[in-house]
């Protein structure tokens, strides 16, 4: 226990303090680089020695993160006498794994998924105490992180959100320059006009999915927001059937006719990444993972990929929003044998979040901004990408991500009903029906409402969502 | 007898007599099979019925009785209606194709020719490949943009501006409703064809040689032999192959899940995949179970038919 005596009653050991101080000095000398310090170990608040921690999580889109994470967990386990296991599975398989473990009443102690799954909330421990302790240690959690993990109806945190990945626009600069928009489109009108020009004159389509996959869900929701529509209001009442949503669906149909090919109806979640990496897309909505892959596999394409903030639509700049491309939610199932161990690990992860951001090549943004203090500062890593962007400030548009990233189901919370709406692909199909000419926008939106209402009623009857007055 | 009686105490003798009784030994021998069926078939089926009549969710496994409400809600949903229709279409059409092709293949493979073993191996290959792996292979082959099939069509001038499948450079196999449905149908056919072929091949070899010889002596040609001898004699075994194929296709969700995830616009959704999306991804376990229960009447019917046929085979 030498070197692990808490200092000034803070719970931080002398060793931690010394390491932290040394690392801070080192970081100061690193200039614009992300200040990833050596790992700090804090004395656990409860005795966890001799316990076990089994983690199940998605295979990260940036593979270096998983390599780092596995070692990070192992080191923490060794330092605290905890036996650790980490299992990575494809993100699409996580819901089935969670369902199976809940049903069996046994499995992992900590499960991470990148989409809020409030529908699994009743089987998870309330993480309010974790959020409170994290707030005490690191300052306030981002509002978007809270909204992606908190159910106001049950007043519980069904998950603990430690970060998110922004969902900017990815565009090919050379193509948009020729269309007269060297910095890419800033509004939906420019997207339609410029995208059409590129398609007609340069033969390159854009890629916004309308398929049964998660990216299409997010794109449809962002478009509805920009046009003033939403699936639900602040009080969790269904408001999808509105003139604003109809306008968004009409716009999407026009965009498809002007600048896309039918492939967008048959996409998987990886398809827009593949199209961009292959140099076949003028514009997609995605995180930076496709770009990071292109840097390694198609450097010429990567040099031409630039990023933009969400487009402004008829509802104005305040509704130019994007869903977090991934929201990193850890859940502790009620069947976990060692929930305290799981919570202690979360404290450790957040305390070292600068490493998480660094090892994910700036894919992971923190839910507690103080843990990666220089991330969005002037001259920080987004202004001077340590991972070889040309120009180095290519990621600068992400500095404002916190302002334009919001939760699943905004302006309401990320509740179970919204989870099922996403799981049933109601939104991309609503867009696709009109784009394919099968229904008018008004008919398609009415059908989406017809599919959505019973879902909300069902979860409301279970006492898991509000509204209904 | 007196020696035996003297050698064994009365309780052992009693136990032996008990085991000699057919009424005791029979059920005892059947017990492992009964336990197996109850545990692996009966319990899940009972659980599915209970789930479908409750308000259970993935997160809350409490079973509050709601009667047939889930079935009513599910039946009203347009996607469910599409899934129900697709399940029947994919199953019936693929099995018609399988039966036709399997008959042809079985006839070809029953003949003697060079490289027969290699051809048999290649025909069987799709059946030995795990379905998920096979479906991923097809996903790549039918990629909306980089499909090698499209590339071949372009090379032979069947795809592109001014061609029969043009003007675009891609077919968009999984992105157009009709082509996506056709793709799912063909993959099911590709997958179940080997099993049906092997079953029919076994049936062909079981046709007595003297029947064939008699037909030859009578001067019956290929078609006459096929229609009046082979097909009638193969009918029971064809029914077995069809029933197996129906069960595999009717309950499968892997092909749709991997290839299209039910899209485009739910046009390839089937009962099994829709039950998964609703029940697991959406967390609405009760409705997922209700959707899956719609598979039950057909499967039960197929099972009864199979048992009847098995019994008929035993008695003839």
Short mmCIF file of C-alpha atoms in Angstrom, two decimals, chain A:
data_model
loop_
_atom_site.label_atom_id
_atom_site.label_comp_id
_atom_site.label_asym_id
_atom_site.label_seq_id
_atom_site.Cartn_x
_atom_site.Cartn_y
_atom_site.Cartn_z
CA UNK A 1 0.00 0.00 0.00
CA UNK A 2 3.04 2.31 0.00
CA UNK A 3 2.50 5.27 -2.21
CA UNK A 4 -1.25 4.74 -2.24
CA UNK A 5 -2.16 6.75 0.84
CA UNK A 6 -4.87 9.25 -0.12
CA UNK A 7 -3.61 12.83 -0.28
CA UNK A 8 -5.52 15.66 1.41
CA UNK A 9 -8.54 13.46 1.86
CA UNK A 10 -9.17 13.52 -1.86
CA UNK A 11 -8.96 9.80 -2.46
CA UNK A 12 -5.95 10.48 -4.69
CA UNK A 13 -2.77 8.67 -3.65
CA UNK A 14 0.69 10.23 -3.39
CA UNK A 15 1.79 8.06 -6.29
CA UNK A 16 -1.13 9.26 -8.34
CA UNK A 17 -0.38 12.85 -7.50
CA UNK A 18 3.30 12.50 -8.38
CA UNK A 19 2.53 10.71 -11.60
CA UNK A 20 -0.08 13.27 -12.48
CA UNK A 21 2.22 16.21 -11.74
CA UNK A 22 5.06 14.71 -13.75
CA UNK A 23 2.77 13.91 -16.60
CA UNK A 24 1.28 17.40 -16.56
CA UNK A 25 4.77 18.87 -16.88
CA UNK A 26 5.50 16.51 -19.75
CA UNK A 27 2.23 17.33 -21.39
CA UNK A 28 2.92 21.05 -21.18
CA UNK A 29 6.04 20.43 -23.23
CA UNK A 30 4.07 18.55 -25.86
CA UNK A 31 2.56 21.69 -27.39
CA UNK A 32 -0.56 21.11 -29.43
CA UNK A 33 -0.46 17.34 -29.01
CA UNK A 34 -3.25 15.75 -27.04
CA UNK A 35 -2.05 15.72 -23.46
CA UNK A 36 -2.23 11.95 -22.91
CA UNK A 37 -0.56 11.35 -19.59
CA UNK A 38 0.74 8.19 -18.04
CA UNK A 39 -2.02 6.15 -16.46
CA UNK A 40 -3.09 7.39 -13.05
CA UNK A 41 -4.28 4.89 -10.47
CA UNK A 42 -6.60 6.03 -7.73
CA UNK A 43 -7.25 4.15 -4.53
CA UNK A 44 -10.63 2.42 -4.89
CA UNK A 45 -13.33 3.75 -2.58
CA UNK A 46 -14.24 0.17 -1.58
CA UNK A 47 -12.16 -2.94 -1.21
CA UNK A 48 -12.33 -4.74 -4.56
CA UNK A 49 -9.29 -6.96 -4.20
CA UNK A 50 -10.05 -10.58 -5.08
CA UNK A 51 -13.09 -9.73 -7.18
CA UNK A 52 -13.65 -10.21 -10.88
CA UNK A 53 -14.58 -7.86 -13.72
CA UNK A 54 -15.97 -9.19 -16.99
CA UNK A 55 -16.51 -6.56 -19.69
CA UNK A 56 -18.46 -6.94 -22.91
CA UNK A 57 -18.18 -4.18 -25.45
CA UNK A 58 -18.28 -3.34 -29.12
CA UNK A 59 -15.27 -3.67 -31.37
CA UNK A 60 -14.17 -0.07 -31.72
CA UNK A 61 -14.22 1.45 -35.19
CA UNK A 62 -10.64 2.61 -34.56
CA UNK A 63 -8.83 -0.67 -33.79
CA UNK A 64 -5.95 0.92 -31.83
CA UNK A 65 -8.46 1.77 -29.12
CA UNK A 66 -9.23 -1.89 -28.43
CA UNK A 67 -5.54 -2.81 -28.20
CA UNK A 68 -4.98 0.00 -25.74
CA UNK A 69 -8.16 -0.73 -23.79
CA UNK A 70 -7.37 -4.41 -23.24
CA UNK A 71 -3.96 -3.53 -21.73
CA UNK A 72 -5.48 -0.67 -19.76
CA UNK A 73 -8.00 -3.01 -18.13
CA UNK A 74 -5.36 -5.63 -17.44
CA UNK A 75 -3.03 -3.12 -15.77
CA UNK A 76 -5.85 -1.82 -13.60
CA UNK A 77 -6.82 -5.37 -12.64
CA UNK A 78 -3.26 -6.24 -11.68
CA UNK A 79 -2.87 -3.05 -9.63
CA UNK A 80 -6.09 -3.74 -7.70
CA UNK A 81 -6.05 -7.52 -7.44
CA UNK A 82 -9.01 -7.90 -9.79
CA UNK A 83 -9.27 -10.68 -12.37
CA UNK A 84 -10.33 -9.05 -15.63
CA UNK A 85 -11.77 -10.25 -18.94
CA UNK A 86 -12.67 -8.12 -21.95
CA UNK A 87 -14.80 -9.49 -24.79
CA UNK A 88 -15.21 -7.43 -27.95
CA UNK A 89 -18.05 -8.17 -30.38
CA UNK A 90 -19.46 -6.45 -33.44
CA UNK A 91 -21.62 -3.54 -32.38
CA UNK A 92 -24.63 -4.99 -34.26
CA UNK A 93 -24.44 -8.09 -32.07
CA UNK A 94 -24.40 -6.27 -28.73
CA UNK A 95 -28.22 -6.01 -28.29
CA UNK A 96 -28.67 -9.75 -28.79
CA UNK A 97 -25.87 -10.46 -26.33
CA UNK A 98 -27.43 -8.14 -23.73
CA UNK A 99 -30.85 -9.73 -24.19
CA UNK A 100 -29.40 -13.23 -23.82
CA UNK A 101 -27.50 -12.32 -20.65
CA UNK A 102 -30.50 -10.62 -19.06
CA UNK A 103 -32.61 -13.65 -19.85
CA UNK A 104 -30.02 -16.03 -18.41
CA UNK A 105 -29.50 -13.82 -15.35
CA UNK A 106 -25.75 -14.07 -15.68
CA UNK A 107 -22.91 -12.83 -17.81
CA UNK A 108 -20.72 -9.74 -17.90
CA UNK A 109 -20.44 -7.14 -15.16
CA UNK A 110 -20.08 -4.20 -17.49
CA UNK A 111 -21.58 -3.85 -20.96
CA UNK A 112 -20.92 -1.04 -23.40
CA UNK A 113 -23.14 -0.17 -26.33
CA UNK A 114 -22.92 2.83 -28.64
CA UNK A 115 -26.65 3.45 -28.95
CA UNK A 116 -28.82 4.31 -25.93
CA UNK A 117 -30.91 1.24 -25.11
CA UNK A 118 -33.32 2.57 -22.52
CA UNK A 119 -35.58 -0.39 -23.30
CA UNK A 120 -33.13 -2.57 -21.36
CA UNK A 121 -33.16 -0.11 -18.44
CA UNK A 122 -35.22 -2.13 -15.94
CA UNK A 123 -32.57 -4.87 -15.99
CA UNK A 124 -29.73 -2.45 -15.32
CA UNK A 125 -28.46 -0.86 -12.13
CA UNK A 126 -29.23 2.80 -11.59
CA UNK A 127 -25.96 4.66 -12.18
CA UNK A 128 -26.97 7.88 -10.41
CA UNK A 129 -24.29 7.37 -7.75
CA UNK A 130 -21.62 6.91 -10.42
CA UNK A 131 -22.64 10.09 -12.23
CA UNK A 132 -22.66 12.04 -8.94
CA UNK A 133 -19.22 10.80 -7.96
CA UNK A 134 -17.84 11.51 -11.42
CA UNK A 135 -19.29 15.00 -11.24
CA UNK A 136 -17.61 15.53 -7.86
CA UNK A 137 -14.30 14.41 -9.30
CA UNK A 138 -14.35 15.90 -12.79
CA UNK A 139 -16.98 18.60 -12.90
CA UNK A 140 -20.28 18.54 -14.79
CA UNK A 141 -21.19 15.87 -17.31
CA UNK A 142 -22.26 17.15 -20.73
CA UNK A 143 -25.99 17.59 -21.10
CA UNK A 144 -26.02 15.42 -24.23
CA UNK A 145 -24.36 12.63 -22.23
CA UNK A 146 -26.99 12.85 -19.54
CA UNK A 147 -29.84 12.93 -22.05
CA UNK A 148 -28.46 9.81 -23.74
CA UNK A 149 -28.39 7.80 -20.51
CA UNK A 150 -31.07 9.18 -18.18
CA UNK A 151 -34.75 8.29 -18.11
CA UNK A 152 -36.67 11.21 -16.55
CA UNK A 153 -39.82 9.15 -16.09
CA UNK A 154 -38.13 6.59 -13.84
CA UNK A 155 -35.61 9.17 -12.64
CA UNK A 156 -32.75 6.73 -13.19
CA UNK A 157 -29.53 6.58 -15.14
CA UNK A 158 -29.93 3.28 -16.97
CA UNK A 159 -26.38 3.73 -18.26
CA UNK A 160 -23.28 5.74 -17.57
CA UNK A 161 -22.17 7.77 -20.56
CA UNK A 162 -18.43 8.43 -20.68
CA UNK A 163 -18.21 9.99 -24.11
CA UNK A 164 -19.45 10.32 -27.65
CA UNK A 165 -18.25 10.45 -31.23
CA UNK A 166 -19.38 13.51 -33.20
CA UNK A 167 -21.25 12.94 -36.45
CA UNK A 168 -20.00 15.63 -38.82
CA UNK A 169 -20.43 15.88 -42.56
CA UNK A 170 -17.58 14.29 -44.54
CA UNK A 171 -17.12 15.92 -47.96
CA UNK A 172 -14.65 15.73 -50.83
CA UNK A 173 -13.17 19.20 -51.12
CA UNK A 174 -11.97 18.94 -54.72
CA UNK A 175 -15.47 18.02 -55.92
CA UNK A 176 -17.20 20.79 -53.99
CA UNK A 177 -14.63 23.37 -55.11
CA UNK A 178 -15.63 22.71 -58.70
CA UNK A 179 -19.26 23.11 -57.67
CA UNK A 180 -18.43 26.57 -56.33
CA UNK A 181 -18.55 25.62 -52.64
CA UNK A 182 -14.91 25.14 -51.59
CA UNK A 183 -15.82 24.70 -47.92
CA UNK A 184 -18.60 22.25 -48.61
CA UNK A 185 -22.30 22.94 -48.17
CA UNK A 186 -23.49 24.88 -45.13
CA UNK A 187 -27.23 24.62 -45.75
CA UNK A 188 -29.61 22.00 -47.11
CA UNK A 189 -30.25 24.22 -50.13
CA UNK A 190 -26.53 24.23 -50.92
CA UNK A 191 -26.39 20.46 -50.44
CA UNK A 192 -29.13 19.96 -53.01
CA UNK A 193 -27.71 22.44 -55.50
CA UNK A 194 -24.03 21.50 -55.11
CA UNK A 195 -24.69 17.77 -54.83
CA UNK A 196 -26.76 17.85 -58.01
CA UNK A 197 -24.02 19.74 -59.85
CA UNK A 198 -21.37 17.25 -58.76
CA UNK A 199 -23.56 14.33 -59.79
CA UNK A 200 -24.31 15.82 -63.22
CA UNK A 201 -20.95 17.34 -64.05
CA UNK A 202 -18.49 15.07 -62.25
CA UNK A 203 -20.51 11.85 -62.03
CA UNK A 204 -20.02 11.38 -58.28
CA UNK A 205 -23.02 10.71 -56.06
CA UNK A 206 -23.53 11.57 -52.42
CA UNK A 207 -24.39 8.97 -49.84
CA UNK A 208 -27.10 9.53 -47.26
CA UNK A 209 -28.63 6.15 -46.48
CA UNK A 210 -32.31 5.22 -46.45
CA UNK A 211 -31.84 1.65 -45.37
CA UNK A 212 -32.43 -0.61 -42.35
CA UNK A 213 -29.27 0.44 -40.53
CA UNK A 214 -28.21 2.86 -37.84
CA UNK A 215 -26.58 5.61 -39.96
CA UNK A 216 -29.75 5.96 -42.02
CA UNK A 217 -31.72 6.34 -38.79
CA UNK A 218 -29.43 9.14 -37.61
CA UNK A 219 -29.42 10.93 -40.96
CA UNK A 220 -33.23 10.87 -41.14
CA UNK A 221 -33.54 12.21 -37.62
CA UNK A 222 -31.03 15.03 -38.24
CA UNK A 223 -32.87 16.04 -41.38
CA UNK A 224 -36.19 16.14 -39.56
CA UNK A 225 -34.69 18.34 -36.86
CA UNK A 226 -33.28 20.80 -39.39
CA UNK A 227 -36.69 21.14 -41.01
CA UNK A 228 -38.36 21.70 -37.63
CA UNK A 229 -39.77 18.22 -37.13
CA UNK A 230 -39.15 15.53 -34.52
CA UNK A 231 -40.43 12.11 -33.52
CA UNK A 232 -41.46 13.24 -30.05
CA UNK A 233 -41.73 16.51 -28.13
CA UNK A 234 -40.07 17.41 -24.81
CA UNK A 235 -42.85 15.62 -22.94
CA UNK A 236 -42.50 12.38 -24.90
CA UNK A 237 -45.65 12.81 -27.01
CA UNK A 238 -45.50 11.65 -30.63
CA UNK A 239 -45.35 14.65 -32.97
CA UNK A 240 -43.88 13.01 -36.05
CA UNK A 241 -46.82 13.81 -38.31
CA UNK A 242 -46.18 17.50 -38.89
CA UNK A 243 -45.78 19.78 -41.93
CA UNK A 244 -42.11 20.08 -40.97
CA UNK A 245 -41.50 16.32 -41.15
CA UNK A 246 -43.39 16.16 -44.43
CA UNK A 247 -41.14 18.93 -45.79
CA UNK A 248 -38.05 16.96 -44.69
CA UNK A 249 -39.32 13.83 -46.45
CA UNK A 250 -40.07 15.81 -49.61
CA UNK A 251 -36.57 17.28 -49.49
CA UNK A 252 -34.97 13.86 -49.09
CA UNK A 253 -36.86 12.58 -52.13
CA UNK A 254 -35.62 15.57 -54.13
CA UNK A 255 -32.07 15.00 -52.90
CA UNK A 256 -32.24 11.36 -53.95
CA UNK A 257 -33.46 12.23 -57.43
CA UNK A 258 -30.83 14.93 -57.83
CA UNK A 259 -27.68 13.52 -56.32
CA UNK A 260 -27.93 9.87 -55.29
CA UNK A 261 -28.23 6.38 -56.76
CA UNK A 262 -30.53 3.53 -55.59
CA UNK A 263 -27.69 1.90 -53.66
CA UNK A 264 -28.67 3.96 -50.59
CA UNK A 265 -31.74 1.75 -50.11
CA UNK A 266 -29.62 -1.37 -49.70
CA UNK A 267 -26.85 -0.10 -47.49
CA UNK A 268 -25.34 -1.62 -44.40
CA UNK A 269 -23.88 0.59 -41.67
CA UNK A 270 -20.44 0.30 -43.31
CA UNK A 271 -21.55 1.20 -46.84
CA UNK A 272 -21.18 4.98 -46.66
CA UNK A 273 -17.70 4.53 -45.17
CA UNK A 274 -16.75 2.20 -48.02
CA UNK A 275 -18.08 4.59 -50.64
CA UNK A 276 -16.14 7.51 -49.18
CA UNK A 277 -12.92 5.50 -48.79
CA UNK A 278 -13.22 4.30 -52.38
CA UNK A 279 -13.45 7.92 -53.51
CA UNK A 280 -16.97 7.42 -54.87
CA UNK A 281 -18.93 9.80 -52.61
CA UNK A 282 -19.10 13.58 -52.61
CA UNK A 283 -20.74 13.85 -49.17
CA UNK A 284 -21.67 11.49 -46.34
CA UNK A 285 -22.70 11.84 -42.70
CA UNK A 286 -20.33 9.91 -40.50
CA UNK A 287 -17.81 10.05 -37.70
CA UNK A 288 -14.09 10.41 -38.44
CA UNK A 289 -13.55 6.62 -38.50
CA UNK A 290 -14.00 6.38 -42.29
CA UNK A 291 -11.43 9.16 -42.68
CA UNK A 292 -8.97 7.43 -40.35
CA UNK A 293 -9.29 4.25 -42.39
CA UNK A 294 -8.77 6.22 -45.59
CA UNK A 295 -5.61 7.79 -44.13
CA UNK A 296 -4.12 4.30 -43.90
CA UNK A 297 -5.63 2.68 -46.99
CA UNK A 298 -6.34 5.49 -49.46
CA UNK A 299 -4.15 8.48 -48.50
CA UNK A 300 -5.02 10.43 -51.63
CA UNK A 301 -8.72 10.21 -50.86
CA UNK A 302 -8.06 11.06 -47.20
CA UNK A 303 -6.26 14.25 -48.20
CA UNK A 304 -9.37 15.33 -50.06
CA UNK A 305 -11.84 14.52 -47.25
CA UNK A 306 -12.87 17.50 -45.12
CA UNK A 307 -15.42 17.94 -42.36
CA UNK A 308 -18.40 20.21 -41.85
CA UNK A 309 -20.90 20.95 -39.12
CA UNK A 310 -24.59 19.95 -39.46
CA UNK A 311 -26.41 21.75 -42.25
CA UNK A 312 -28.78 24.59 -41.56
CA UNK A 313 -32.32 23.92 -42.71
CA UNK A 314 -35.56 25.92 -42.82
CA UNK A 315 -35.84 25.79 -39.00
CA UNK A 316 -32.67 27.81 -38.55
CA UNK A 317 -29.20 27.30 -37.09
CA UNK A 318 -30.40 26.31 -33.61
CA UNK A 319 -31.92 23.14 -35.08
CA UNK A 320 -28.85 22.26 -37.16
CA UNK A 321 -28.09 19.24 -34.99
CA UNK A 322 -26.63 15.78 -35.21
CA UNK A 323 -27.02 12.73 -33.08
CA UNK A 324 -23.81 11.46 -31.50
CA UNK A 325 -22.54 9.01 -34.10
CA UNK A 326 -21.69 6.74 -31.20
CA UNK A 327 -22.59 7.39 -27.58
CA UNK A 328 -20.48 5.34 -25.23
CA UNK A 329 -22.88 3.96 -22.64
CA UNK A 330 -21.70 1.50 -20.02
CA UNK A 331 -24.38 -0.49 -18.23
CA UNK A 332 -24.10 -2.70 -15.17
CA UNK A 333 -26.69 -5.50 -15.33
CA UNK A 334 -28.52 -6.27 -12.12
CA UNK A 335 -27.14 -9.79 -12.29
CA UNK A 336 -23.55 -8.52 -12.01
CA UNK A 337 -21.73 -10.20 -9.12
CA UNK A 338 -19.28 -7.35 -8.69
CA UNK A 339 -21.04 -4.04 -9.41
CA UNK A 340 -18.68 -2.08 -7.14
CA UNK A 341 -15.70 -3.36 -9.10
CA UNK A 342 -17.39 -2.29 -12.33
CA UNK A 343 -18.02 1.18 -10.91
CA UNK A 344 -14.42 1.51 -9.72
CA UNK A 345 -13.23 0.66 -13.20
CA UNK A 346 -15.43 3.39 -14.64
CA UNK A 347 -13.85 5.89 -12.25
CA UNK A 348 -10.46 4.74 -13.51
CA UNK A 349 -11.45 5.01 -17.17
CA UNK A 350 -12.81 8.53 -16.87
CA UNK A 351 -9.80 9.67 -14.83
CA UNK A 352 -7.65 8.62 -17.78
CA UNK A 353 -9.92 9.75 -20.57
CA UNK A 354 -7.17 11.69 -22.29
CA UNK A 355 -5.72 8.30 -23.17
CA UNK A 356 -9.07 7.05 -24.48
CA UNK A 357 -9.33 10.10 -26.75
CA UNK A 358 -5.76 9.71 -27.88
CA UNK A 359 -5.86 5.96 -28.53
CA UNK A 360 -9.11 6.31 -30.48
CA UNK A 361 -7.32 8.89 -32.66
CA UNK A 362 -9.73 11.58 -31.48
CA UNK A 363 -12.81 9.45 -32.19
CA UNK A 364 -13.82 9.48 -28.52
CA UNK A 365 -14.88 12.83 -27.13
CA UNK A 366 -15.28 13.04 -23.34
CA UNK A 367 -18.59 13.34 -21.49
CA UNK A 368 -16.61 15.16 -18.78
CA UNK A 369 -14.72 17.85 -20.70
CA UNK A 370 -12.28 18.51 -17.86
CA UNK A 371 -10.74 15.07 -18.39
CA UNK A 372 -9.36 16.09 -21.80
CA UNK A 373 -8.92 19.80 -21.13
CA UNK A 374 -7.10 20.89 -24.27
CA UNK A 375 -9.19 18.89 -26.77
CA UNK A 376 -11.29 21.80 -27.98
CA UNK A 377 -8.96 24.63 -27.05
CA UNK A 378 -7.38 26.92 -29.64
CA UNK A 379 -4.19 25.29 -30.87
CA UNK A 380 -5.22 21.94 -29.41
CA UNK A 381 -5.16 18.58 -31.18
CA UNK A 382 -8.22 19.38 -33.31
CA UNK A 383 -6.32 22.39 -34.68
CA UNK A 384 -3.17 20.35 -35.10
CA UNK A 385 -4.10 16.69 -35.59
CA UNK A 386 -1.35 14.49 -34.12
CA UNK A 387 -2.40 11.70 -36.47
CA UNK A 388 -1.18 13.21 -39.70
CA UNK A 389 -4.07 15.18 -41.18
CA UNK A 390 -3.23 17.47 -44.07
CA UNK A 391 -3.83 20.29 -43.40
CA UNK A 392 -3.29 19.75 -39.71
CA UNK A 393 -6.39 21.72 -38.72
CA UNK A 394 -8.74 19.53 -40.75
CA UNK A 395 -10.61 18.41 -37.64
CA UNK A 396 -11.19 21.97 -36.39
CA UNK A 397 -14.97 21.89 -37.19
CA UNK A 398 -15.30 19.26 -34.46
CA UNK A 399 -14.31 21.82 -31.83
CA UNK A 400 -17.92 22.93 -31.65
CA UNK A 401 -19.34 19.37 -31.61
CA UNK A 402 -20.63 19.78 -28.08
CA UNK A 403 -22.95 22.56 -29.28
CA UNK A 404 -24.49 20.69 -32.20
CA UNK A 405 -24.53 17.13 -30.91
CA UNK A 406 -27.64 15.99 -29.12
CA UNK A 407 -29.39 12.87 -27.98
CA UNK A 408 -31.44 10.16 -29.63
CA UNK A 409 -35.03 11.36 -29.60
CA UNK A 410 -34.33 15.05 -29.05
CA UNK A 411 -36.13 17.25 -27.93
CA UNK A 412 -37.38 14.46 -25.67
CA UNK A 413 -35.14 12.01 -23.83
CA UNK A 414 -33.55 8.84 -25.21
CA UNK A 415 -36.37 6.64 -23.95
CA UNK A 416 -37.37 3.01 -24.71
CA UNK A 417 -39.95 4.05 -27.30
CA UNK A 418 -37.38 5.94 -29.33
CA UNK A 419 -35.11 2.91 -29.00
CA UNK A 420 -37.78 0.71 -30.56
CA UNK A 421 -38.55 3.28 -33.27
CA UNK A 422 -34.84 3.11 -34.19
CA UNK A 423 -34.80 -0.68 -33.92
CA UNK A 424 -37.77 -0.92 -36.31
CA UNK A 425 -36.22 1.48 -38.90
CA UNK A 426 -39.38 3.56 -39.11
CA UNK A 427 -37.55 6.78 -40.02
CA UNK A 428 -35.37 5.63 -42.95
CA UNK A 429 -38.32 3.71 -44.38
CA UNK A 430 -40.46 6.83 -44.08
CA UNK A 431 -37.88 8.68 -46.21
CA UNK A 432 -37.40 5.77 -48.64
CA UNK A 433 -41.09 5.24 -49.44
CA UNK A 434 -41.35 8.76 -50.85
CA UNK A 435 -37.92 8.73 -52.49
CA UNK A 436 -38.91 5.48 -54.27
CA UNK A 437 -42.19 7.04 -55.35
CA UNK A 438 -44.29 4.50 -53.44
CA UNK A 439 -46.13 7.11 -51.35
CA UNK A 440 -46.45 10.87 -51.14
CA UNK A 441 -44.57 12.51 -48.30
CA UNK A 442 -47.80 13.11 -46.38
CA UNK A 443 -48.86 9.47 -46.74
CA UNK A 444 -45.46 8.18 -45.76
CA UNK A 445 -45.31 10.37 -42.66
CA UNK A 446 -48.84 9.30 -41.72
CA UNK A 447 -47.75 5.67 -41.99
CA UNK A 448 -44.70 6.39 -39.83
CA UNK A 449 -47.00 7.93 -37.24
CA UNK A 450 -49.25 4.89 -37.42
CA UNK A 451 -46.23 2.66 -36.69
CA UNK A 452 -44.88 4.93 -33.95
CA UNK A 453 -47.98 5.56 -31.86
CA UNK A 454 -48.49 1.95 -30.65
CA UNK A 455 -44.83 1.76 -29.67
CA UNK A 456 -45.16 4.84 -27.45
CA UNK A 457 -48.45 3.59 -26.00
CA UNK A 458 -46.91 0.24 -25.16
CA UNK A 459 -43.92 1.71 -23.30
CA UNK A 460 -46.12 4.29 -21.63
CA UNK A 461 -48.32 1.53 -20.27
CA UNK A 462 -45.20 -0.01 -18.78
CA UNK A 463 -44.45 3.24 -16.93
CA UNK A 464 -41.17 3.80 -18.73
CA UNK A 465 -42.02 6.95 -20.66
CA UNK A 466 -44.03 10.06 -19.92
CA UNK A 467 -46.47 12.08 -22.01
CA UNK A 468 -49.80 10.86 -23.26
CA UNK A 469 -51.85 13.77 -21.93
#
